[in-house]
Amino acid sequence: MADFTKKILITGGAGFIGSHLVRLFVKKYPHYFIVNLDALTYAGNLENLRDVASFPNYEFERGDINNEKEMARLFERHQFDGVIHLAAESHVDRSILDPLSFARTNVLGTSSLLNSCMNSWRGDLKGKLFYHVSTDEVYGSLGKEGFFTEETAYDPRSPYSASKASSDHFVMAYHHTYGLPVIISNCSNNYGSHHFPEKLIPLMINNIKNNKPLPVYGKGENVRDWLWVEDHAKAIDIIFHKGKIGDRYNIGGYNEWKNIDIINLLCRIMDKKLGRKEGESAKLITFVKDRQGHDLRYAIDASKLNRELGWKPSLQFEEGLEKTVDWYLENEEWVKHVTSGDYRHYYDQQYEKR
Ligand code: NAD
Ligand code: DAU
């Protein structure tokens, strides 16, 4: 342990973005010791991190950010220099079905983790950092024009975005009130490998492959700004090391797509890969009842991050989408494992009445 120059706690590291971030940090920084704390909810999967599981600078700890005693023991044992906080309930549709679990994990869990940091770092905040990974959804919904900047007023509209907005406020409150060194980043929609197939892109890939209906909410006109997940992880790396304490950074792909256009593109890509006739997969498209309170459009202005810290997205969407489809087709076992149990129950509940 003595040889490590930094000890970092990453929460939610068994999830989609967290696993990409853990992999990046463990491989890129062999002189850092990385502890991945994750409760392994339905969304957490250690298979995501098989390739780094036995690295000497990596440890997994199963635990809940809400459990103060467990957190105190963990902080005592490791004396972390930094925390990168991703653990959360992350799916908007689940937040509509069960808002309180989002308040528990995202609001109370984040506040509790902030307390754990304060208790552990009390009196010695120099060189410490609490980095909070948040979402562009805290800014609400855009019309046809404009972008979210770091100055856009918060206007969350779903229980998920309200819980993330609230957690962001707690993070800034700990900075202003107690002097806790914090940074927040707000990112747009991520896509890539290891994405749980309840979210749009992996759900559509899985359903196309299995010849199941492709449930498009409303008219499919809603717009999201898509970013390759590894580009998000790289942005977090840069901000963690070079970002200004007390500041916030928007991260986005400059890559806006209507849902229906993405689904059609996926159908075309998969027709080719699965040897189907052109247009065959698109016949599965089924327009269903809209999401309640469905935000129309998100689009991020990430120019501050580019100007101040030099980050920009690396991958074209069409290339990223092909890579993503290939990963899902090559990793059927992963999909089988994560779509059992809780997911099946959720899927029936979510789509049976639409
Ligand atoms: P995810 O649902 O794939 O992963 C969340 C992880 O947190 C899971 O491994 C889960 O087991 C863990 N977790 C949940 N509750 C916990 C608890 N109480 N204690 C410890 N661990 C717990 O989510 P994701 O898509 O990887 O998102 C990660 C973070 O990034 C979230 O905070 C989310 O709000 C934010 N974010 C996501 C996106 C996106 O497009 N997915 C975009 C911007 C921001
Ligand atoms: O913007 C960042 C956010 O992006 C993250 O903070 C969230 O954690 C992440 O889940 C994501 O939220 P969205 O609600 O935008 O993602 P989702 O994949 O659930 O939906 C994307 C769009 O596709 C949205 O307009 C709803 C629509 N949709 C989704 C599903 C699951 C459908 O039309 N049909 C579906 O079956």
Coordinates of C-alpha atoms and ligand atoms in Angstrom, one line a residue:
M1 CA 0.0 0.0 0.0
A2 CA 2.8 2.4 0.9
D3 CA 3.9 2.7 -2.7
F4 CA 0.6 4.1 -4.0
T5 CA 0.6 7.9 -4.6
K6 CA -3.2 8.3 -4.3
K7 CA -6.0 6.3 -3.0
I8 CA -9.3 6.8 -4.8
L9 CA -12.8 5.6 -4.0
I10 CA -15.0 5.2 -7.0
T11 CA -18.7 4.5 -6.1
G12 CA -21.0 2.7 -8.6
G13 CA -18.0 1.2 -10.3
A14 CA -19.8 -2.0 -11.3
G15 CA -22.3 0.0 -13.4
F16 CA -22.2 1.1 -17.0
I17 CA -20.1 4.3 -16.8
G18 CA -18.4 3.4 -13.5
S19 CA -16.9 0.2 -15.0
H20 CA -15.4 2.1 -17.9
L21 CA -14.0 4.7 -15.4
V22 CA -12.6 2.0 -13.1
R23 CA -10.9 0.2 -16.0
L24 CA -9.4 3.5 -17.3
F25 CA -8.0 4.5 -13.9
V26 CA -6.7 1.0 -12.9
K27 CA -4.9 0.6 -16.2
K28 CA -3.7 4.2 -16.7
Y29 CA -2.6 4.8 -13.1
P30 CA -0.8 1.7 -11.7
H31 CA 0.5 4.0 -8.9
Y32 CA -3.0 4.8 -7.7
F33 CA -5.0 2.4 -5.5
I34 CA -8.6 2.2 -6.7
V35 CA -11.4 0.9 -4.5
N36 CA -14.6 0.3 -6.3
L37 CA -17.6 0.5 -3.9
D38 CA -20.8 -0.8 -5.3
A39 CA -24.0 -2.2 -3.7
L40 CA -24.5 -4.5 -6.8
T41 CA -28.1 -3.6 -7.4
Y42 CA -29.8 -5.0 -10.5
A43 CA -27.6 -2.5 -12.5
G44 CA -24.2 -3.4 -10.9
N45 CA -22.4 -6.3 -12.5
L46 CA -18.8 -7.4 -11.6
E47 CA -18.6 -9.2 -15.0
N48 CA -18.1 -5.7 -16.4
L49 CA -14.7 -5.6 -14.7
R50 CA -13.4 -9.2 -15.1
D51 CA -10.3 -7.9 -17.0
V52 CA -9.0 -5.8 -14.1
A53 CA -10.3 -7.8 -11.2
S54 CA -6.9 -9.2 -10.2
F55 CA -4.8 -6.0 -10.8
P56 CA -2.7 -5.2 -7.7
N57 CA -3.9 -1.6 -7.6
Y58 CA -7.6 -2.6 -7.6
E59 CA -10.1 -3.7 -4.9
F60 CA -13.8 -4.3 -5.0
E61 CA -15.9 -3.6 -1.9
R62 CA -19.6 -4.5 -1.8
G63 CA -21.4 -1.9 0.2
D64 CA -24.1 0.8 0.3
I65 CA -23.3 4.5 0.3
N66 CA -26.2 4.9 2.8
N67 CA -24.5 2.7 5.4
E68 CA -22.5 5.2 7.5
K69 CA -20.8 2.7 9.7
E70 CA -19.6 0.6 6.8
M71 CA -18.4 3.8 5.0
A72 CA -16.6 5.0 8.2
R73 CA -14.7 1.6 8.3
L74 CA -13.8 1.9 4.6
F75 CA -12.5 5.4 4.9
E76 CA -10.6 4.5 8.1
R77 CA -9.0 1.5 6.3
H78 CA -8.0 3.3 3.2
Q79 CA -7.6 7.0 4.0
F80 CA -8.8 8.1 0.6
D81 CA -7.4 11.2 -1.1
G82 CA -10.3 11.4 -3.5
V83 CA -13.8 10.2 -4.2
I84 CA -15.5 9.9 -7.6
H85 CA -19.1 9.4 -7.0
L86 CA -21.2 7.6 -9.6
A87 CA -23.4 5.3 -7.5
A88 CA -27.0 6.1 -8.2
E89 CA -30.4 4.9 -9.4
S90 CA -30.1 6.0 -13.1
H91 CA -33.1 5.0 -15.1
V92 CA -35.9 7.6 -15.7
D93 CA -38.7 5.1 -16.3
R94 CA -37.9 3.3 -13.0
S95 CA -38.0 6.7 -11.2
I96 CA -41.5 7.2 -12.5
L97 CA -42.5 3.8 -11.1
D98 CA -40.7 4.2 -7.8
P99 CA -39.6 7.8 -7.0
L100 CA -38.7 7.1 -3.4
S101 CA -35.9 4.7 -4.1
F102 CA -34.3 7.5 -6.2
A103 CA -34.6 9.9 -3.2
R104 CA -33.1 7.3 -0.9
T105 CA -30.1 6.5 -3.1
N106 CA -29.4 9.7 -5.0
V107 CA -30.3 12.3 -2.4
L108 CA -29.8 10.6 1.0
G109 CA -27.0 8.4 -0.3
T110 CA -25.0 11.3 -1.7
S111 CA -25.6 13.4 1.5
S112 CA -24.5 10.4 3.6
L113 CA -21.3 9.9 1.5
L114 CA -20.5 13.7 1.8
N115 CA -20.8 13.2 5.6
S116 CA -18.4 10.2 5.4
C117 CA -15.9 12.4 3.6
M118 CA -16.2 15.2 6.0
N119 CA -15.8 12.9 9.0
S120 CA -12.8 11.2 7.5
W121 CA -11.1 14.3 6.2
R122 CA -12.0 16.7 9.0
G123 CA -9.3 19.2 9.6
D124 CA -7.2 18.1 6.6
L125 CA -9.0 19.0 3.4
K126 CA -5.8 19.8 1.5
G127 CA -5.3 17.7 -1.6
K128 CA -8.7 16.1 -1.2
L129 CA -11.5 16.0 -3.7
F130 CA -15.1 14.9 -3.9
Y131 CA -16.0 14.6 -7.6
H132 CA -19.7 14.2 -8.2
V133 CA -20.8 12.7 -11.5
S134 CA -24.2 14.2 -12.6
T135 CA -26.4 14.6 -15.5
D136 CA -27.6 17.2 -18.0
E137 CA -31.2 16.3 -17.1
V138 CA -31.0 18.6 -14.0
Y139 CA -31.3 21.5 -16.5
G140 CA -34.8 20.4 -17.7
S141 CA -35.9 20.3 -21.3
L142 CA -35.0 22.5 -24.3
G143 CA -37.1 23.6 -27.1
K144 CA -35.9 23.3 -30.7
E145 CA -33.1 25.8 -30.2
G146 CA -30.3 26.4 -27.7
F147 CA -27.9 24.5 -25.4
F148 CA -27.4 23.9 -21.7
T149 CA -24.5 25.8 -20.3
E150 CA -23.0 25.7 -16.8
E151 CA -25.1 28.9 -16.1
T152 CA -28.5 27.3 -17.1
A153 CA -30.9 27.4 -14.2
Y154 CA -31.8 24.0 -12.8
D155 CA -35.3 22.8 -13.8
P156 CA -35.6 19.1 -13.2
R157 CA -38.8 17.4 -14.3
S158 CA -38.6 13.7 -13.5
P159 CA -38.1 12.1 -10.1
Y160 CA -34.7 10.9 -11.4
S161 CA -33.6 14.4 -12.5
A162 CA -35.0 16.0 -9.3
S163 CA -33.0 13.5 -7.2
K164 CA -29.8 14.2 -9.2
A165 CA -30.4 18.0 -9.0
S166 CA -30.9 17.7 -5.3
S167 CA -27.7 15.7 -4.9
D168 CA -25.8 18.4 -6.9
H169 CA -27.2 21.1 -4.5
F170 CA -26.0 19.1 -1.5
V171 CA -22.6 18.7 -3.0
M172 CA -22.3 22.5 -3.6
A173 CA -23.8 23.2 -0.1
Y174 CA -21.0 21.1 1.5
H175 CA -18.5 23.2 -0.5
H176 CA -19.9 26.5 0.5
T177 CA -20.8 25.7 4.1
Y178 CA -17.9 23.4 5.2
G179 CA -15.3 24.1 2.6
L180 CA -15.3 20.6 1.2
P181 CA -13.3 20.5 -2.1
V182 CA -15.8 19.4 -4.7
I183 CA -16.3 19.4 -8.5
I184 CA -19.5 18.5 -10.4
S185 CA -19.8 17.4 -14.0
N186 CA -23.1 17.2 -15.9
C187 CA -23.0 14.9 -18.9
S188 CA -25.4 14.0 -21.7
N189 CA -26.6 10.5 -22.7
N190 CA -23.8 7.9 -22.8
Y191 CA -23.7 4.9 -25.1
G192 CA -21.3 2.0 -25.6
S193 CA -20.6 -1.5 -24.2
H194 CA -21.9 -2.8 -20.8
H195 CA -25.0 -0.6 -21.0
F196 CA -27.9 -2.2 -19.2
P197 CA -30.6 -3.1 -21.8
E198 CA -33.3 -1.1 -20.1
K199 CA -31.9 2.1 -21.7
L200 CA -32.8 3.0 -25.3
I201 CA -29.8 1.9 -27.4
P202 CA -29.1 -1.5 -25.7
L203 CA -32.8 -2.3 -25.4
M204 CA -33.3 -1.7 -29.1
I205 CA -30.3 -3.8 -30.0
N206 CA -31.5 -6.6 -27.9
N207 CA -35.0 -6.5 -29.2
I208 CA -33.9 -6.2 -32.9
K209 CA -31.7 -9.3 -32.4
N210 CA -34.6 -11.2 -30.8
N211 CA -37.2 -10.0 -33.3
K212 CA -39.2 -8.3 -30.5
P213 CA -41.3 -5.1 -30.9
L214 CA -39.2 -1.9 -30.7
P215 CA -41.2 0.3 -28.2
V216 CA -40.9 4.0 -29.4
Y217 CA -42.3 6.4 -26.8
G218 CA -44.7 8.9 -28.4
K219 CA -43.7 9.8 -31.9
G220 CA -40.0 9.2 -31.4
E221 CA -39.3 13.0 -31.9
N222 CA -37.5 13.5 -28.6
V223 CA -33.8 14.5 -29.0
R224 CA -30.8 13.3 -27.0
D225 CA -27.1 14.3 -27.3
W226 CA -25.2 11.0 -27.4
L227 CA -21.6 10.6 -26.1
W228 CA -19.3 7.5 -26.4
V229 CA -19.0 6.3 -22.8
E230 CA -15.2 6.1 -23.0
D231 CA -15.1 9.8 -23.9
H232 CA -17.1 10.5 -20.7
A233 CA -14.6 8.5 -18.7
K234 CA -11.7 10.4 -20.3
A235 CA -13.4 13.7 -19.5
I236 CA -13.8 12.7 -15.8
D237 CA -10.1 11.8 -15.7
I238 CA -9.2 15.2 -17.0
I239 CA -11.6 17.1 -14.7
F240 CA -10.5 15.0 -11.7
H241 CA -6.9 16.0 -12.3
K242 CA -7.1 19.5 -13.7
G243 CA -10.6 20.9 -12.8
K244 CA -11.1 23.9 -10.6
I245 CA -12.3 23.2 -7.1
G246 CA -15.8 24.4 -6.5
D247 CA -16.5 24.5 -10.2
R248 CA -18.8 22.6 -12.6
Y249 CA -18.3 21.3 -16.1
N250 CA -20.7 20.3 -18.8
I251 CA -19.8 17.2 -20.9
G252 CA -21.6 16.4 -24.2
G253 CA -21.2 14.9 -27.6
Y254 CA -22.3 17.7 -29.9
N255 CA -24.3 14.8 -31.4
E256 CA -28.1 15.3 -31.3
W257 CA -30.4 12.6 -32.6
K258 CA -34.1 12.1 -32.6
N259 CA -34.9 8.7 -31.0
I260 CA -36.7 7.5 -34.2
D261 CA -33.7 8.3 -36.3
I262 CA -31.4 6.3 -34.0
I263 CA -33.7 3.3 -34.0
N264 CA -33.9 3.3 -37.8
L265 CA -30.1 3.6 -38.0
L266 CA -29.8 0.6 -35.6
C267 CA -32.2 -1.4 -37.7
R268 CA -30.2 -0.7 -40.9
I269 CA -26.9 -1.6 -39.2
M270 CA -28.4 -4.8 -37.7
D271 CA -30.1 -5.9 -41.0
K272 CA -26.6 -6.0 -42.5
K273 CA -25.0 -7.7 -39.5
L274 CA -27.7 -10.3 -39.1
G275 CA -28.0 -11.0 -42.8
R276 CA -31.6 -9.8 -42.9
K277 CA -33.3 -8.2 -45.9
E278 CA -33.0 -4.3 -45.9
G279 CA -36.0 -2.9 -44.0
E280 CA -36.9 -6.2 -42.1
S281 CA -35.9 -5.0 -38.6
A282 CA -37.6 -1.7 -39.0
K283 CA -40.9 -3.6 -39.3
L284 CA -40.6 -4.2 -35.5
I285 CA -40.9 -0.5 -34.7
T286 CA -44.0 0.0 -32.5
F287 CA -45.2 3.4 -31.3
V288 CA -46.3 3.1 -27.7
K289 CA -47.7 5.4 -25.0
D290 CA -45.3 8.3 -24.3
R291 CA -43.2 8.5 -21.1
Q292 CA -44.9 10.7 -18.5
G293 CA -43.4 14.2 -18.5
H294 CA -41.1 13.2 -21.3
D295 CA -38.4 15.9 -21.8
L296 CA -38.3 17.0 -25.4
R297 CA -34.6 17.8 -26.0
Y298 CA -31.3 17.8 -24.3
A299 CA -28.2 19.4 -25.9
I300 CA -25.0 20.3 -24.1
D301 CA -22.6 23.2 -24.7
A302 CA -19.3 21.6 -23.6
S303 CA -17.2 24.6 -24.8
K304 CA -15.9 25.4 -21.3
L305 CA -14.4 22.0 -20.8
N306 CA -12.8 22.2 -24.3
R307 CA -11.5 25.8 -23.7
E308 CA -10.2 25.3 -20.2
L309 CA -9.1 21.7 -20.1
G310 CA -8.8 20.7 -23.7
W311 CA -11.3 17.8 -23.8
K312 CA -13.4 17.0 -26.9
P313 CA -15.3 13.9 -28.0
S314 CA -13.2 11.4 -30.0
L315 CA -15.6 9.2 -31.8
Q316 CA -18.1 9.6 -34.6
F317 CA -21.6 8.3 -33.6
E318 CA -22.0 6.0 -36.6
E319 CA -18.7 4.3 -35.8
G320 CA -19.5 4.1 -32.1
L321 CA -22.9 2.6 -32.8
E322 CA -21.4 -0.1 -35.0
K323 CA -18.8 -0.9 -32.3
T324 CA -21.6 -1.0 -29.7
V325 CA -23.8 -3.4 -31.8
D326 CA -20.7 -5.6 -32.4
W327 CA -20.1 -5.8 -28.7
Y328 CA -23.7 -6.8 -27.9
L329 CA -23.7 -9.5 -30.6
E330 CA -20.4 -10.9 -29.3
N331 CA -21.4 -10.8 -25.7
E332 CA -24.7 -12.8 -25.6
E333 CA -23.8 -14.4 -22.3
W334 CA -23.4 -10.9 -20.6
V335 CA -26.9 -9.9 -22.0
K336 CA -28.4 -13.2 -20.8
H337 CA -27.0 -12.8 -17.3
V338 CA -28.2 -9.2 -16.9
T339 CA -31.7 -9.7 -18.4
S340 CA -32.7 -12.4 -15.9
G341 CA -34.3 -11.8 -12.6
D342 CA -35.3 -8.2 -11.7
Y343 CA -35.0 -7.0 -15.3
R344 CA -37.6 -9.5 -16.6
H345 CA -40.1 -8.3 -13.9
Y346 CA -39.3 -4.7 -14.7
Y347 CA -39.7 -5.2 -18.4
D348 CA -43.2 -6.8 -18.1
Q349 CA -44.3 -4.0 -15.7
Q350 CA -43.0 -1.2 -17.9
Y351 CA -44.2 -2.4 -21.3
E352 CA -47.2 -4.6 -20.8
K353 CA -49.8 -1.7 -20.7
R354 CA -48.3 0.5 -23.5
Ligands
NAD1 P1 -25.9 2.4 -13.7 O1 -27.3 2.3 -13.2 O2 -25.4 1.6 -14.8 O3 -24.9 2.1 -12.5 C1 -25.1 2.6 -11.1 C2 -24.3 1.8 -10.2 O4 -24.5 2.3 -8.9 C3 -24.6 0.3 -10.2 O5 -23.5 -0.5 -10.3 C4 -25.3 0.1 -8.8 O6 -25.1 -1.2 -8.3 C5 -24.6 1.2 -8.0 N1 -25.4 1.6 -6.8 C6 -26.8 1.9 -6.8 N2 -27.2 2.2 -5.6 C7 -26.1 2.1 -4.8 C8 -25.8 2.3 -3.4 N3 -26.8 2.7 -2.6 N4 -24.6 2.1 -2.9 C9 -23.6 1.7 -3.7 N5 -23.8 1.5 -5.1 C10 -25.0 1.7 -5.6 O7 -25.6 4.0 -14.0 P2 -24.7 4.7 -15.1 O8 -25.5 4.9 -16.3 O9 -23.4 4.0 -15.1 O10 -24.6 6.1 -14.4 C11 -23.6 6.4 -13.4 C12 -23.7 7.8 -12.9 O11 -23.6 8.7 -14.0 C13 -25.0 8.1 -12.3 O12 -24.8 8.9 -11.2 C14 -25.8 8.8 -13.3 O13 -26.8 9.7 -12.8 C15 -24.7 9.6 -14.1 N6 -25.0 9.8 -15.5 C16 -25.4 8.8 -16.4 C17 -25.5 9.1 -17.7 C18 -25.9 8.0 -18.7 O14 -26.1 8.3 -19.9 N7 -26.0 6.8 -18.3 C19 -25.3 10.4 -18.2 C20 -24.9 11.4 -17.3 C21 -24.8 11.1 -16.0
DAU2 O1 -29.1 12.8 -20.3 C1 -28.4 11.9 -19.5 C2 -29.3 10.8 -19.0 O2 -29.5 9.9 -20.1 C3 -28.8 10.1 -17.8 O3 -28.6 10.9 -16.7 C4 -29.6 8.9 -17.4 O4 -29.1 8.2 -16.4 C5 -29.8 8.0 -18.6 O5 -30.6 6.9 -18.4 C6 -30.3 8.8 -19.8 O6 -31.7 9.2 -19.6 P1 -32.8 9.1 -20.8 O7 -34.1 9.1 -20.3 O8 -32.5 10.2 -21.9 O9 -32.3 7.7 -21.5 P2 -33.2 6.4 -22.0 O10 -32.2 5.5 -22.6 O11 -34.0 5.9 -20.9 O12 -34.1 7.1 -23.1 C7 -33.6 7.8 -24.2 C8 -34.7 8.3 -25.1 O13 -35.4 7.2 -25.6 C9 -35.8 9.0 -24.2 O14 -36.3 10.1 -25.0 C10 -36.9 8.0 -24.0 C11 -36.8 7.1 -25.3 N1 -37.2 5.7 -25.1 C12 -36.5 5.0 -24.1 C13 -36.8 3.6 -23.9 C14 -36.2 2.9 -22.8 C15 -38.1 5.1 -26.0 O15 -38.6 5.7 -26.9 N2 -38.3 3.7 -25.8 C16 -37.8 3.0 -24.7 O16 -38.1 1.8 -24.6

